[in-house]
Amino acid sequence: MASFFSERTAEYSLIPAVIGVLAKNNSRIVPIYFWRTREGNNISLAQNLSGRVKVLAMFARRPKLCGKNGYVSGKVNKNILRYALHARKYGVATISGFISVDSIMNLSNEDSYVWFDLSNSKHSINDAEFFCRANSNEILEMNEFCSDINIINKDDISCLIDAICKPLIWQECIEVISELNKITYSDNNGYFGRFLGGGYRPVYFLIFE
C-alpha cells in the first residue's frame, strides 16, 4: 500500500480544525511539538509559574492507497494505543485525526477528516486498522483491534477534555508530557531510534485556564 504524505503534513491541516473547536470555549490554546530541552526547559518553566493548563494529545494519521479505486486504508499503531491508556491515568485526553483523501490536493477538505477518541484504549498487541471511502469520513471496515477506539465528531473534542483532562501546574505538565513521550518508542527502535527521536510523538494542545 502506497503512502503519499507524512503525518507531519497531516498535522498542518488537522491543527487548525482542533483549535477552531476549542476556541469556542477557551481563549488561550497553544499547540506545541514538545521537546524537553526547549518547551520543557528552565526558561519555559520560569515563564509559566502561575496558572493551570489542561493537555490534549493528538496523533495525526495518514492514508495509504490500497489498490481499490475510491478506497484508502489507515491505522492507529499499538504504541499509540498504549500511550492513550497511560495518558488517561495522568489526566491527558488522546485523540487521533485521520485524513481520508486519495490526493494531497484534497488535504484541506474537512469533510474527509475522521476523528477517533483513544482515551478508552486498552493494552493492545496489534495495530487498529481500517478502510475508508476516499475523500469522505465514511469508515467501511475496521479490524478487531479497533474495538477500543471510538469515532467521534469534531465538536465532541471539547466534551472529551471536560471529562478527562486534569488541570496541571506548568511543572506537572512538563513532567507528564516527558513521561508520556517515552511510551511511544517502538520496541525495535534501539539506540538510533532513541537518539534520532524515533517513535510517534503527538501534537499537544495546551488549554490554559
mmCIF file of N, CA and C in Angstrom, residues 4-15 59-64 72-74 96-104 106-116 130 132-137:
data_model
loop_
_atom_site.group_PDB
_atom_site.id
_atom_site.type_symbol
_atom_site.label_atom_id
_atom_site.label_comp_id
_atom_site.label_asym_id
_atom_site.label_seq_id
_atom_site.Cartn_x
_atom_site.Cartn_y
_atom_site.Cartn_z
ATOM 1 N N PHE A 4 1.595 8.812 0.381
ATOM 2 C CA PHE A 4 1.913 9.962 -0.461
ATOM 3 C C PHE A 4 2.047 11.255 0.323
ATOM 4 N N PHE A 5 1.938 11.221 1.654
ATOM 5 C CA PHE A 5 2.356 12.333 2.506
ATOM 6 C C PHE A 5 2.573 11.805 3.920
ATOM 7 N N SER A 6 3.234 12.610 4.735
ATOM 8 C CA SER A 6 3.635 12.183 6.072
ATOM 9 C C SER A 6 2.633 12.638 7.131
ATOM 10 N N GLU A 7 2.791 12.087 8.336
ATOM 11 C CA GLU A 7 1.958 12.532 9.457
ATOM 12 C C GLU A 7 2.178 14.010 9.766
ATOM 13 N N ARG A 8 3.399 14.487 9.589
ATOM 14 C CA ARG A 8 3.662 15.898 9.868
ATOM 15 C C ARG A 8 2.858 16.796 8.922
ATOM 16 N N THR A 9 2.765 16.413 7.664
ATOM 17 C CA THR A 9 1.932 17.168 6.716
ATOM 18 C C THR A 9 0.472 17.132 7.144
ATOM 19 N N ALA A 10 -0.003 15.982 7.601
ATOM 20 C CA ALA A 10 -1.380 15.877 8.080
ATOM 21 C C ALA A 10 -1.630 16.805 9.267
ATOM 22 N N GLU A 11 -0.634 16.928 10.132
ATOM 23 C CA GLU A 11 -0.785 17.796 11.313
ATOM 24 C C GLU A 11 -1.105 19.229 10.914
ATOM 25 N N TYR A 12 -0.476 19.728 9.839
ATOM 26 C CA TYR A 12 -0.682 21.118 9.442
ATOM 27 C C TYR A 12 -2.137 21.396 9.067
ATOM 28 N N SER A 13 -2.861 20.386 8.617
ATOM 29 C CA SER A 13 -4.275 20.551 8.301
ATOM 30 C C SER A 13 -5.172 20.300 9.511
ATOM 31 N N LEU A 14 -4.796 19.353 10.345
ATOM 32 C CA LEU A 14 -5.647 18.976 11.482
ATOM 33 C C LEU A 14 -5.599 19.979 12.628
ATOM 34 N N ILE A 15 -4.445 20.587 12.860
ATOM 35 C CA ILE A 15 -4.299 21.507 13.995
ATOM 36 C C ILE A 15 -5.296 22.668 13.936
ATOM 37 N N PHE A 59 -2.667 12.519 17.740
ATOM 38 C CA PHE A 59 -1.812 11.817 16.798
ATOM 39 C C PHE A 59 -2.431 11.905 15.409
ATOM 40 N N ALA A 60 -1.711 12.515 14.482
ATOM 41 C CA ALA A 60 -2.170 12.560 13.092
ATOM 42 C C ALA A 60 -1.881 11.211 12.432
ATOM 43 N N ARG A 61 -2.807 10.752 11.605
ATOM 44 C CA ARG A 61 -2.637 9.505 10.872
ATOM 45 C C ARG A 61 -2.813 9.783 9.381
ATOM 46 N N ARG A 62 -1.998 9.124 8.573
ATOM 47 C CA ARG A 62 -2.013 9.363 7.131
ATOM 48 C C ARG A 62 -2.677 8.205 6.395
ATOM 49 N N PRO A 63 -3.271 8.473 5.243
ATOM 50 C CA PRO A 63 -3.886 7.394 4.461
ATOM 51 C C PRO A 63 -2.872 6.695 3.575
ATOM 52 N N LYS A 64 -3.222 5.494 3.168
ATOM 53 C CA LYS A 64 -2.455 4.763 2.162
ATOM 54 C C LYS A 64 -3.411 4.306 1.063
ATOM 55 N N VAL A 72 -9.181 4.129 0.767
ATOM 56 C CA VAL A 72 -7.878 4.298 1.404
ATOM 57 C C VAL A 72 -7.883 3.539 2.722
ATOM 58 N N SER A 73 -6.696 3.203 3.193
ATOM 59 C CA SER A 73 -6.579 2.495 4.464
ATOM 60 C C SER A 73 -5.832 3.354 5.476
ATOM 61 N N GLY A 74 -6.047 3.054 6.728
ATOM 62 C CA GLY A 74 -5.347 3.765 7.797
ATOM 63 C C GLY A 74 -5.176 2.858 8.996
ATOM 64 N N SER A 96 -7.071 10.976 17.799
ATOM 65 C CA SER A 96 -6.334 10.797 16.553
ATOM 66 C C SER A 96 -7.162 11.408 15.435
ATOM 67 N N GLY A 97 -6.470 12.050 14.501
ATOM 68 C CA GLY A 97 -7.122 12.605 13.332
ATOM 69 C C GLY A 97 -6.593 11.925 12.078
ATOM 70 N N PHE A 98 -7.494 11.396 11.269
ATOM 71 C CA PHE A 98 -7.124 10.708 10.040
ATOM 72 C C PHE A 98 -7.735 11.459 8.863
ATOM 73 N N ILE A 99 -6.917 11.725 7.845
ATOM 74 C CA ILE A 99 -7.404 12.447 6.671
ATOM 75 C C ILE A 99 -7.593 11.442 5.543
ATOM 76 N N SER A 100 -8.846 11.187 5.210
ATOM 77 C CA SER A 100 -9.196 10.124 4.271
ATOM 78 C C SER A 100 -9.257 10.659 2.837
ATOM 79 N N VAL A 101 -8.098 11.002 2.295
ATOM 80 C CA VAL A 101 -8.036 11.541 0.941
ATOM 81 C C VAL A 101 -7.153 10.660 0.067
ATOM 82 N N ASP A 102 -7.366 10.752 -1.256
ATOM 83 C CA ASP A 102 -6.543 9.995 -2.190
ATOM 84 C C ASP A 102 -5.632 10.891 -3.018
ATOM 85 N N SER A 103 -5.548 12.171 -2.632
ATOM 86 C CA SER A 103 -4.668 13.120 -3.308
ATOM 87 C C SER A 103 -4.252 14.194 -2.321
ATOM 88 N N ILE A 104 -3.005 14.602 -2.378
ATOM 89 C CA ILE A 104 -2.517 15.642 -1.478
ATOM 90 C C ILE A 104 -3.246 16.963 -1.710
ATOM 91 N N ASN A 106 -6.300 17.423 -1.781
ATOM 92 C CA ASN A 106 -7.572 17.450 -1.045
ATOM 93 C C ASN A 106 -7.391 17.564 0.464
ATOM 94 N N LEU A 107 -6.188 17.853 0.920
ATOM 95 C CA LEU A 107 -5.915 17.863 2.352
ATOM 96 C C LEU A 107 -6.769 18.853 3.137
ATOM 97 N N SER A 108 -7.170 19.942 2.524
ATOM 98 C CA SER A 108 -7.938 20.965 3.248
ATOM 99 C C SER A 108 -9.424 20.640 3.340
ATOM 100 N N ASN A 109 -9.854 19.537 2.791
ATOM 101 C CA ASN A 109 -11.266 19.152 2.809
ATOM 102 C C ASN A 109 -11.626 18.535 4.156
ATOM 103 N N GLU A 110 -12.218 19.315 5.047
ATOM 104 C CA GLU A 110 -12.526 18.831 6.392
ATOM 105 C C GLU A 110 -13.579 17.737 6.401
ATOM 106 N N ASP A 111 -14.346 17.609 5.320
ATOM 107 C CA ASP A 111 -15.324 16.523 5.246
ATOM 108 C C ASP A 111 -14.654 15.161 5.170
ATOM 109 N N SER A 112 -13.352 15.137 4.917
ATOM 110 C CA SER A 112 -12.621 13.871 4.846
ATOM 111 C C SER A 112 -11.874 13.552 6.137
ATOM 112 N N TYR A 113 -12.046 14.376 7.179
ATOM 113 C CA TYR A 113 -11.336 14.163 8.435
ATOM 114 C C TYR A 113 -12.133 13.190 9.311
ATOM 115 N N VAL A 114 -11.463 12.166 9.778
ATOM 116 C CA VAL A 114 -12.069 11.193 10.699
ATOM 117 C C VAL A 114 -11.394 11.356 12.053
ATOM 118 N N TRP A 115 -12.203 11.501 13.096
ATOM 119 C CA TRP A 115 -11.679 11.746 14.443
ATOM 120 C C TRP A 115 -11.947 10.534 15.324
ATOM 121 N N PHE A 116 -10.934 10.133 16.065
ATOM 122 C CA PHE A 116 -11.042 8.999 16.987
ATOM 123 C C PHE A 116 -10.732 9.451 18.412
ATOM 124 N N PHE A 130 -8.107 0.092 9.518
ATOM 125 C CA PHE A 130 -9.442 0.361 8.975
ATOM 126 C C PHE A 130 -9.341 0.798 7.518
ATOM 127 N N CYS A 132 -11.439 3.276 4.586
ATOM 128 C CA CYS A 132 -12.381 4.382 4.426
ATOM 129 C C CYS A 132 -12.687 4.620 2.955
ATOM 130 N N ARG A 133 -13.857 5.204 2.720
ATOM 131 C CA ARG A 133 -14.135 5.719 1.391
ATOM 132 C C ARG A 133 -13.331 7.002 1.211
ATOM 133 N N ALA A 134 -12.585 7.084 0.131
ATOM 134 C CA ALA A 134 -11.707 8.236 -0.083
ATOM 135 C C ALA A 134 -12.504 9.526 -0.189
ATOM 136 N N ASN A 135 -11.932 10.597 0.375
ATOM 137 C CA ASN A 135 -12.495 11.945 0.311
ATOM 138 C C ASN A 135 -13.837 12.056 1.028
ATOM 139 N N SER A 136 -14.021 11.221 2.039
ATOM 140 C CA SER A 136 -15.195 11.305 2.903
ATOM 141 C C SER A 136 -14.769 10.827 4.285
ATOM 142 N N ASN A 137 -15.659 10.936 5.260
ATOM 143 C CA ASN A 137 -15.338 10.435 6.601
ATOM 144 C C ASN A 137 -16.056 9.118 6.886
#
